[in-house]
Coordinates of C-alpha atoms in Angstrom, one line a residue:
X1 CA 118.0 205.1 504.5
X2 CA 119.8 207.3 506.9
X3 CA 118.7 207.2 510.4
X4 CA 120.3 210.6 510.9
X5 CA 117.9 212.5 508.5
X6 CA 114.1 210.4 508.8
X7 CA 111.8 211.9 506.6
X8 CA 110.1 213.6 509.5
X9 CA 108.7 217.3 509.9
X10 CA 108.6 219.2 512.8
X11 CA 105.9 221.4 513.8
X12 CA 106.6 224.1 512.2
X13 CA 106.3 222.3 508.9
X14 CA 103.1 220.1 510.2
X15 CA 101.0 221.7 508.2
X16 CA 102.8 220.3 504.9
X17 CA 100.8 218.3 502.3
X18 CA 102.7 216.3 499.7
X19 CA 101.7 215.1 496.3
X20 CA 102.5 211.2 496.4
X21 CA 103.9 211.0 492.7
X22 CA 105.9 214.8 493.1
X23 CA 109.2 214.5 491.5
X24 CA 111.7 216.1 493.9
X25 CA 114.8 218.1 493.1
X26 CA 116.7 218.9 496.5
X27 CA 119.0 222.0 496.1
X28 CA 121.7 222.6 498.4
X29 CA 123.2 226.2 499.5
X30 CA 126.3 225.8 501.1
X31 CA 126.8 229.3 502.0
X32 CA 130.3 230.6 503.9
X33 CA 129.3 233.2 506.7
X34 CA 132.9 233.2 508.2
X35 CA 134.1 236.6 509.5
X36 CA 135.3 237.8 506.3
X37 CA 131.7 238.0 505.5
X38 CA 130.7 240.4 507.7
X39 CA 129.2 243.7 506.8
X40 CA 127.0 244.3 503.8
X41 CA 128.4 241.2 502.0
X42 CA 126.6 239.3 504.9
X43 CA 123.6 241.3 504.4
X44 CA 123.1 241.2 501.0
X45 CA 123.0 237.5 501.3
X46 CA 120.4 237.7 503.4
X47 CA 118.3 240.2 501.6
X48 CA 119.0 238.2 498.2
X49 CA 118.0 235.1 500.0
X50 CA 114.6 236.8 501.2
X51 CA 114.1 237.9 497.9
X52 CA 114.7 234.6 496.6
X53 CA 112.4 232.6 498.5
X54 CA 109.5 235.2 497.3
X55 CA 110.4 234.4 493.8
X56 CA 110.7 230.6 494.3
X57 CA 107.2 230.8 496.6
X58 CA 105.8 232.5 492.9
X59 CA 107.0 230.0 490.3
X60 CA 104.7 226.9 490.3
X61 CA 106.9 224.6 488.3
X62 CA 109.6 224.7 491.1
X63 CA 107.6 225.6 494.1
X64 CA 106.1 222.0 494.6
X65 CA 109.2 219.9 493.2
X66 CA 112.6 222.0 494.6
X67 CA 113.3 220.9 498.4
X68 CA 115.8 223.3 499.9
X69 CA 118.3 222.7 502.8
X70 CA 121.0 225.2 503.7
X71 CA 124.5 224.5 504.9
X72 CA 126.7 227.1 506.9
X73 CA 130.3 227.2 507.4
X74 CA 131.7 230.0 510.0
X75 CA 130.6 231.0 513.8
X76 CA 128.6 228.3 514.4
X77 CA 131.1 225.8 513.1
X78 CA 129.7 223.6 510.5
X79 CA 125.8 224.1 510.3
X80 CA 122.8 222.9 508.3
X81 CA 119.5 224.1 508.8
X82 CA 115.9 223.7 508.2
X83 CA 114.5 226.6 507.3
X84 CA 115.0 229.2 509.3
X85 CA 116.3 227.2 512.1
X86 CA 119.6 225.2 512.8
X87 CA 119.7 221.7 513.3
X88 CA 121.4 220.3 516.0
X89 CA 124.3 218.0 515.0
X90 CA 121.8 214.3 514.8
X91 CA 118.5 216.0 514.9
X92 CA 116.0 213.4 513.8
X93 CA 114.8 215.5 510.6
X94 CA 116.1 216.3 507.5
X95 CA 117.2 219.8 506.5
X96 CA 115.2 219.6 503.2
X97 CA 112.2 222.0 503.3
X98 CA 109.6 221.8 500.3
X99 CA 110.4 225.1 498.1
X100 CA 106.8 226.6 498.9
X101 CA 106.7 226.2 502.5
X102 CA 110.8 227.4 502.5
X103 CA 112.2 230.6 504.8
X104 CA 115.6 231.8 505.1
X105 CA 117.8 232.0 507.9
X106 CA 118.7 234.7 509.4
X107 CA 122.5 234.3 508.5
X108 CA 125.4 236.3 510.5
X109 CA 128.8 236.1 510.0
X110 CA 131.5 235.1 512.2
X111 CA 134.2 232.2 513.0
X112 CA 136.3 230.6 510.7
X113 CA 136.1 228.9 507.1
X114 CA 135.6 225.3 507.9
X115 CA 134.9 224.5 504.3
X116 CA 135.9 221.1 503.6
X117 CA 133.6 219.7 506.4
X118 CA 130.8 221.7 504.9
X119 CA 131.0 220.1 501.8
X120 CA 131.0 216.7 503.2
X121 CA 127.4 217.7 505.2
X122 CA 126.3 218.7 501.9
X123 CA 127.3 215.5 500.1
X124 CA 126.0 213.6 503.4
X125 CA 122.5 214.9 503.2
X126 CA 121.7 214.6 499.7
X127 CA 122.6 211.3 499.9
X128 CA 120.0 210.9 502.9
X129 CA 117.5 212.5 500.9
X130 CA 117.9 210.3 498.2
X131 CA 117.6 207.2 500.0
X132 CA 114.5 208.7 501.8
X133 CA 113.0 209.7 498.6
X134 CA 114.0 206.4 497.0
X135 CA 112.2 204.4 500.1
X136 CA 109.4 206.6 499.8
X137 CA 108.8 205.5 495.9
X138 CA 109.5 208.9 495.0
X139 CA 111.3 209.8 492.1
X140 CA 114.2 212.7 491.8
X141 CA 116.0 215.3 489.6
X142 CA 119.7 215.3 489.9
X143 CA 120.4 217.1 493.2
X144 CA 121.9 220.6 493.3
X145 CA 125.0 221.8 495.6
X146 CA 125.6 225.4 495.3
X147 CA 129.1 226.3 496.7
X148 CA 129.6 229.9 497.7
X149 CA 132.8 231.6 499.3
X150 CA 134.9 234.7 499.7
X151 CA 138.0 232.8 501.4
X152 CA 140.1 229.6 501.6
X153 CA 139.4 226.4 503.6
X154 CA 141.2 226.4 506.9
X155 CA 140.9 224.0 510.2
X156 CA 138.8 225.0 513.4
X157 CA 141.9 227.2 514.4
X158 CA 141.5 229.7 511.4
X159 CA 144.8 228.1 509.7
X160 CA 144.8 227.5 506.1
X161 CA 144.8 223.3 505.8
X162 CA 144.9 221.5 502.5
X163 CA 142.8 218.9 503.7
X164 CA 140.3 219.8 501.0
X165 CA 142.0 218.1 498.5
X166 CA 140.4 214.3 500.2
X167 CA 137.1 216.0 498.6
X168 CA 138.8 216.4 495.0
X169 CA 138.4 212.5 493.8
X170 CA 135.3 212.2 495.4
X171 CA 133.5 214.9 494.1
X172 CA 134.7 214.2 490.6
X173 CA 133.6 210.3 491.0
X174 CA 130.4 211.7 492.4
X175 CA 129.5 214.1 489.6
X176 CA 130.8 211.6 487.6
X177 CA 128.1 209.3 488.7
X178 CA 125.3 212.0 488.0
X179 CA 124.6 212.0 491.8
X180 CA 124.5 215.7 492.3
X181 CA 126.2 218.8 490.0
X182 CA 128.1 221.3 492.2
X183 CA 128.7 224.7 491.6
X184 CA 131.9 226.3 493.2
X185 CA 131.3 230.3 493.4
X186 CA 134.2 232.9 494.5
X187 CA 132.9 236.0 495.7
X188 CA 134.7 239.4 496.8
X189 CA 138.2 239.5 497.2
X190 CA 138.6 235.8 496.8
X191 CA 142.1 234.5 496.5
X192 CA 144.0 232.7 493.4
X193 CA 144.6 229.9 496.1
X194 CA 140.5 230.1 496.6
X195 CA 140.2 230.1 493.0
X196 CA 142.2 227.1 493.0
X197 CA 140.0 224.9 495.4
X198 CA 136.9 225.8 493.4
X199 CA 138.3 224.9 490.0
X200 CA 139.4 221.7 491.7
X201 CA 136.0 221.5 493.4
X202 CA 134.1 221.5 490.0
X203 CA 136.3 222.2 486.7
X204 CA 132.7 223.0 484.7
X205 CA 131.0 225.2 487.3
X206 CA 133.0 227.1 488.8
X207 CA 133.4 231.0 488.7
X208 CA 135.3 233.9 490.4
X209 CA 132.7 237.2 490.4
X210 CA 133.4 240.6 491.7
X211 CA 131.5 241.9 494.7
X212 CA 128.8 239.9 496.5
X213 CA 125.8 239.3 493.4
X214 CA 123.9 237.0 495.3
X215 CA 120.5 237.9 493.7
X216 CA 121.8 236.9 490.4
X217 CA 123.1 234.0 491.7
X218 CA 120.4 232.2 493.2
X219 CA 118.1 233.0 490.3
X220 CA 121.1 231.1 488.2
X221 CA 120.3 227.9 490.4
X222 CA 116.3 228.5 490.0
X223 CA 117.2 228.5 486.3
X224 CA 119.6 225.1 486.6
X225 CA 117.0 224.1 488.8
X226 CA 114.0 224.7 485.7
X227 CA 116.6 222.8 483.0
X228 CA 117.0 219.8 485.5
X229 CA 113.1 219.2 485.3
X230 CA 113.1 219.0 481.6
X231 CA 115.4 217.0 481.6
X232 CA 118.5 219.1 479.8
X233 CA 121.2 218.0 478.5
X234 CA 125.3 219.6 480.0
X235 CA 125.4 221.6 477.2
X236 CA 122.3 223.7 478.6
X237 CA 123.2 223.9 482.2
X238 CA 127.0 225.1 480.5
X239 CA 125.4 227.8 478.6
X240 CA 123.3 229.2 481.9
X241 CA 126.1 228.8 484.1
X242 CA 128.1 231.3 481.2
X243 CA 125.2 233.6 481.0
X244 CA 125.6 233.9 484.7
X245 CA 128.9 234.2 484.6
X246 CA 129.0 237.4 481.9
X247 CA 125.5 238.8 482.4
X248 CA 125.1 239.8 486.1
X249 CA 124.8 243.8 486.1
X250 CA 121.8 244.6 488.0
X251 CA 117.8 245.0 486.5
X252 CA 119.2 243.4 483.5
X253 CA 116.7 240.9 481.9
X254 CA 117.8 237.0 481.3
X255 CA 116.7 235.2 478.5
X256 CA 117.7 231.0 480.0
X257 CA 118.2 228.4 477.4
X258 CA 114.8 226.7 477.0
X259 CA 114.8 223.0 477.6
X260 CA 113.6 219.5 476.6
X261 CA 111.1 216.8 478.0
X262 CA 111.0 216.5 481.5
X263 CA 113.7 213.8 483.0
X264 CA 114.3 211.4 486.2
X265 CA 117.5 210.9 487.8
X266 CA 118.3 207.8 489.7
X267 CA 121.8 207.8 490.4

């Protein structure tokens, strides 16, 4: 187990009350609030996110099994937070929060696109999780990582860096190994070059979208986040990813695949 990320709460979360035998799914949003998202791309985030959680708070199958944590990458460097608050690099708790006890951040946008490194947090504290959930004789869905940006990975100066391609062989041995499933998202005026990194990032989830849909978006993961509980095979989580991809105009209903029997992961 980690000794970074104990499976501690802080007071704010005291009040929490765990099922023993809950299967958890932890679900990742690694979210780019460099400067480039400033404005109403910023804000709809946030609004999407609030909008989110109240959706999440509302659907009992994944309100007592989905554990979110969010990753930032932009003013504050690289961030991830519990909640609505940021960690401090080493804090002694994890950044997971149980789904019906989650609340957004407050996200603002600023600084520079430090993506690489915030991919790495994400991979680090899944892993945590994992080995906290695996010591606690808790069983887990395949963890989510939900990758979204507008730019290109650069260094703490604001230069673009190729260092992200380190990440490409891991990722694909991790994802191999049916430790997590990442998707890659491009949003706004993304470049070919960002296009690029996120193909690289995950060839079978990755997508380039016009504008900022974040609402659609995140109800996408709660729908992956549904098919990983019953225990769905790729072919399912392929077809949501493409209704996502081609059915995002706004107030338009979404039929999602219907799954199988529930599933465990233990990779």
């Amino acid at each position: 187990m980690s000794s970074e990320y104990p499976p501690t709460l802080p007071a704010e979360y005291a009040d929490i009350e765990f099922e023993n035998n809950a299967q958890r799914l932890p679900l990742v949003l690694c979210l780019d609030t460099s400067s480039s998202m400033a404005g109403p791309p910023i804000q709809t985030l946030n609004n999407a996110l609030v909008e989110w959680t109240r959706e999440l708070h509302d659907d009992v199958s994944l309100s007592y099994s989905v554990e979110v944590a969010v990753v930032t990458f932009g003013g504050q460097g690289v961030a991830a937070w519990r909640g609505p608050q940021p960690l401090v690099p080493g804090a002694p708790v994890s950044p997971f929060v149980p789904a019906h006890m989650f609340r957004p951040p407050q996200l603002t946008a600023a600084g520079v696109t430090l993506m690489t490194e915030a991919l790495e947090l994400s991979m680090h504290i899944v892993a945590a999780r994992k080995a906290e959930l695996r010591a606690s004789g808790l069983q887990y869905y395949r963890p989510q990582i939900c990758l979204v940006t507008d730019g290109i990975p650069t260094d703490a100066t604001g230069h673009r860096t190729d260092s992200w391609h380190r990440l490409v062989p891991v990722l694909a041995e991790e994802q191999n190994a049916r430790r997590f499933r990442l998707y890659a998202i491009g949003v706004g005026g993304i470049t070919d070059y960002g296009e690029q990194v996120l193909r690289a990032f995950a060839p079978k989830f990755n997508a380039t979208i016009q504008g900022f849909p974040f609402r659609e978006l995140l109800q996408m993961m709660s729908a992956s986040a549904g098919a990983e509980q019953k225990g769905a095979g790729d072919e399912v989580f392929e077809k949501i990813f493409s209704q996502f991809k081609t059915q995002r105009r706004p107030g338009r209903a979404r039929r999602w695949p219907r799954t199988g029997p529930a599933g465990a992961s233990t990779a």
